[in-house]
Amino acid sequence: MLTQRSEIVQNITTIKNLLSIAPIIPVIVLDEVEKAQPLAKALISGGLRVIEVTLRTKNALKIIEQMAKIDGAIIASGTVRNFSQMQNSYNAGCQFMVAPGTTKKLLNEAENIPIPLLPGVASVSEAMMAAERGYQYLKLFPAEPIGGVKLLKSLISPLPELKFCPTGGINKDNLKSYFELANVISVGGSWIATKQLLENNNFMQIEKNAKNALNIIGALSKD
Ligand code: 3PG
């Protein structure tokens, strides 16, 4: 029992440290392996080292492998929904994994993977269920459609120990309103490296978007 508890605490420390490295996490949907390294380099030059690569394309794991080789990159897999995706994420070089939702099966299986999971929640009950399992850091998804900033504000008092990484509908215009909330540790989204920018190999604009995003929250800091 004691061993289990200390493993959970350690898991929380690891995910907290990883999320604290970058307040903004670009969410990537990409299938062209040759774009993986230029993209990671652009994001890192723009100041964003933590990158979530969604497992929504055929070559996502190859892209993760390529990005993980870049100095300074911290790669998470995204859209993780089952055990084999979690195993593959670890083998490809991910340092953590992000799930869009939370199921008991996924949380059980995540205990057998050596890297931490950031599980997604969309309701108070789901957040309570994840918290009961020892998760203190959660993804809130899809943030904007389910209430966004208003929802997060309403969670501060009843769920004071939980911290969220909201994603879904976040962009340069609403970023600040999310990041300034006490229960938000970082925010994620696809607006930094959009489909169109990736199609056009516009890595320069991606780097600018990363820098702009950091400037927007520049004055704000998290403990
Ligand atoms: C995610 O997986 O977190 C979302 O797809 C990102 O949402 P966005 O595309 O609205 O930024």
XYZ file of C-alpha atoms and ligand atoms in Angstrom:
234
model
C 0.000 0.000 0.000
C 2.764 2.412 0.993
C 4.745 1.608 -2.151
C 1.707 2.289 -4.329
C 1.135 5.652 -2.685
C 4.734 6.826 -3.110
C 4.650 5.791 -6.791
C 1.559 7.949 -7.277
C 3.208 10.928 -5.562
C 6.268 10.505 -7.775
C 4.053 10.387 -10.852
C 2.484 13.693 -9.814
C 5.906 15.286 -9.318
C 7.027 14.161 -12.776
C 3.965 15.439 -14.604
C 4.037 18.693 -12.637
C 7.669 19.248 -13.593
C 6.998 18.482 -17.250
C 3.980 20.790 -17.444
C 5.850 23.543 -15.611
C 8.586 23.596 -18.278
C 6.282 25.093 -20.899
C 3.109 27.002 -20.117
C 1.871 26.495 -23.680
C 1.763 23.092 -25.387
C 1.402 23.059 -29.162
C -0.937 20.253 -30.233
C 0.277 18.730 -33.493
C -1.611 16.790 -36.165
C 0.958 15.776 -38.774
C 1.557 12.866 -41.118
C 4.685 13.938 -43.045
C 7.721 12.542 -41.236
C 10.112 14.894 -43.041
C 8.425 17.866 -41.360
C 8.874 16.503 -37.822
C 12.338 17.849 -37.079
C 11.959 21.292 -38.727
C 8.713 21.681 -36.806
C 10.237 20.693 -33.449
C 13.182 23.040 -34.080
C 10.844 25.943 -34.933
C 8.780 25.398 -31.787
C 11.851 25.117 -29.574
C 13.360 28.278 -31.138
C 10.046 29.938 -30.386
C 10.419 28.910 -26.732
C 8.015 25.963 -26.629
C 9.847 22.751 -25.728
C 6.895 20.618 -24.714
C 5.110 19.337 -27.817
C 2.035 17.094 -27.992
C 1.947 14.927 -31.114
C -1.518 13.439 -31.545
C -1.803 9.783 -32.550
C -4.332 10.680 -35.221
C -2.199 10.024 -38.273
C -0.509 6.951 -39.712
C 3.002 8.285 -39.140
C 2.495 9.933 -35.748
C 4.817 7.508 -33.933
C 7.563 8.006 -36.523
C 7.140 11.749 -36.100
C 7.494 11.376 -32.327
C 10.696 9.339 -32.810
C 12.169 12.053 -35.008
C 11.183 14.905 -32.707
C 12.432 13.132 -29.588
C 15.960 13.179 -31.075
C 16.029 17.000 -31.125
C 17.978 18.588 -28.286
C 15.690 20.096 -25.686
C 12.476 18.595 -27.047
C 10.000 17.088 -24.617
C 7.491 15.077 -26.579
C 4.104 13.870 -25.402
C 1.779 11.663 -27.378
C -1.802 12.910 -27.658
C -5.204 11.328 -28.310
C -4.057 8.251 -26.399
C -6.953 5.833 -25.939
C -5.545 2.359 -25.320
C -2.695 0.278 -23.934
C -0.865 -0.356 -27.186
C -0.821 3.368 -27.975
C 0.680 3.994 -24.526
C 3.333 1.288 -25.000
C 4.162 2.647 -28.451
C 4.397 6.194 -27.071
C 6.939 5.118 -24.478
C 8.949 3.139 -27.022
C 8.966 6.079 -29.457
C 10.567 8.372 -26.868
C 7.641 10.242 -25.313
C 8.119 11.675 -21.837
C 4.397 11.716 -21.082
C 1.037 10.935 -22.682
C -2.194 12.884 -23.040
C -5.644 11.288 -23.297
C -8.778 13.086 -24.516
C -10.884 11.359 -21.851
C -10.666 9.131 -18.799
C -11.806 5.529 -18.460
C -11.108 3.094 -15.629
C -9.477 0.711 -18.111
C -7.138 3.390 -19.431
C -6.112 4.455 -15.917
C -5.495 0.815 -14.910
C -3.382 0.225 -17.999
C -1.453 3.486 -17.561
C -0.093 2.109 -14.280
C 1.970 -0.366 -16.313
C 3.639 2.325 -18.427
C 6.773 4.028 -17.052
C 5.827 7.550 -18.181
C 2.967 9.624 -16.737
C -0.459 10.150 -18.252
C -2.368 13.430 -18.372
C -5.953 12.176 -18.528
C -8.703 14.250 -20.092
C -11.861 15.217 -18.220
C -14.974 17.126 -19.221
C -16.998 17.073 -16.005
C -16.756 17.354 -12.216
C -17.492 13.635 -11.817
C -14.720 12.650 -14.223
C -12.303 14.972 -12.432
C -13.307 13.429 -9.082
C -12.853 9.923 -10.462
C -9.359 10.752 -11.740
C -8.513 12.476 -8.439
C -9.604 9.353 -6.519
C -7.036 7.448 -8.555
C -4.270 9.859 -7.528
C -4.304 12.199 -10.533
C -3.878 15.837 -9.619
C -3.028 17.181 -13.111
C -5.748 16.801 -15.733
C -6.441 17.891 -19.277
C -9.754 19.742 -19.640
C -11.174 18.832 -23.041
C -12.815 20.153 -25.150
C -12.403 23.328 -23.099
C -14.348 25.967 -25.068
C -17.451 23.907 -25.954
C -17.920 22.709 -22.346
C -17.685 26.104 -20.657
C -14.053 27.177 -20.924
C -12.900 29.853 -18.502
C -16.275 29.966 -16.680
C -16.203 26.227 -16.067
C -12.602 26.274 -14.826
C -13.376 29.170 -12.477
C -16.264 27.194 -10.993
C -13.941 24.251 -10.295
C -11.421 26.203 -8.183
C -13.428 26.154 -4.968
C -14.898 22.598 -5.014
C -11.774 20.891 -6.423
C -8.974 23.042 -4.936
C -6.141 20.518 -5.306
C -6.666 19.884 -9.032
C -4.742 21.661 -11.803
C -5.794 21.667 -15.428
C -4.298 21.911 -18.878
C -7.263 23.066 -20.992
C -7.292 22.384 -24.746
C -9.936 22.629 -27.440
C -10.777 25.996 -28.927
C -7.909 27.914 -27.321
C -6.122 30.524 -29.411
C -4.106 33.736 -29.107
C -7.227 35.728 -28.246
C -8.476 33.680 -25.295
C -5.148 32.210 -24.145
C -4.524 34.815 -21.461
C -7.946 34.447 -19.851
C -7.233 30.730 -19.368
C -3.654 31.032 -18.244
C -4.388 33.582 -15.535
C -6.697 31.162 -13.696
C -5.260 29.728 -10.470
C -6.132 26.140 -11.423
C -4.536 26.240 -14.888
C -0.935 25.038 -15.085
C -0.577 25.181 -18.867
C -2.730 25.441 -21.978
C -2.621 23.544 -25.249
C -3.847 23.946 -28.786
C -3.320 23.642 -32.488
C -3.337 27.377 -33.279
C 0.471 27.628 -33.110
C 1.175 25.034 -35.803
C -1.999 24.979 -37.870
C -2.770 22.536 -40.677
C -2.291 25.298 -43.212
C 1.072 26.458 -41.843
C 2.274 22.849 -41.856
C 1.016 22.283 -45.399
C 2.941 25.377 -46.521
C 6.111 24.433 -44.572
C 5.815 27.834 -42.924
C 8.052 27.027 -39.968
C 9.036 30.680 -39.634
C 5.431 31.652 -38.882
C 5.107 28.710 -36.487
C 8.130 30.001 -34.574
C 6.578 33.501 -34.541
C 3.272 32.100 -33.281
C 5.132 30.356 -30.455
C 6.943 33.561 -29.482
C 3.730 35.605 -29.703
C 1.906 33.143 -27.486
C 4.648 33.366 -24.864
C 4.581 37.169 -25.073
C 0.839 37.194 -24.453
C 1.263 35.411 -21.123
C 4.705 36.911 -20.510
C 3.949 38.782 -17.324
C 2.116 35.892 -15.735
C 3.947 33.222 -13.804
C 2.949 29.948 -12.131
C 4.401 28.424 -8.958
C -6.595 18.454 -28.595
O -6.444 17.303 -28.929
O -6.196 18.879 -27.514
C -7.355 19.361 -29.475
O -7.605 18.796 -30.699
C -6.757 20.686 -29.634
O -7.816 21.496 -29.868
P -7.752 22.711 -30.903
O -7.468 22.092 -32.252
O -9.110 23.333 -30.826
O -6.650 23.624 -30.463
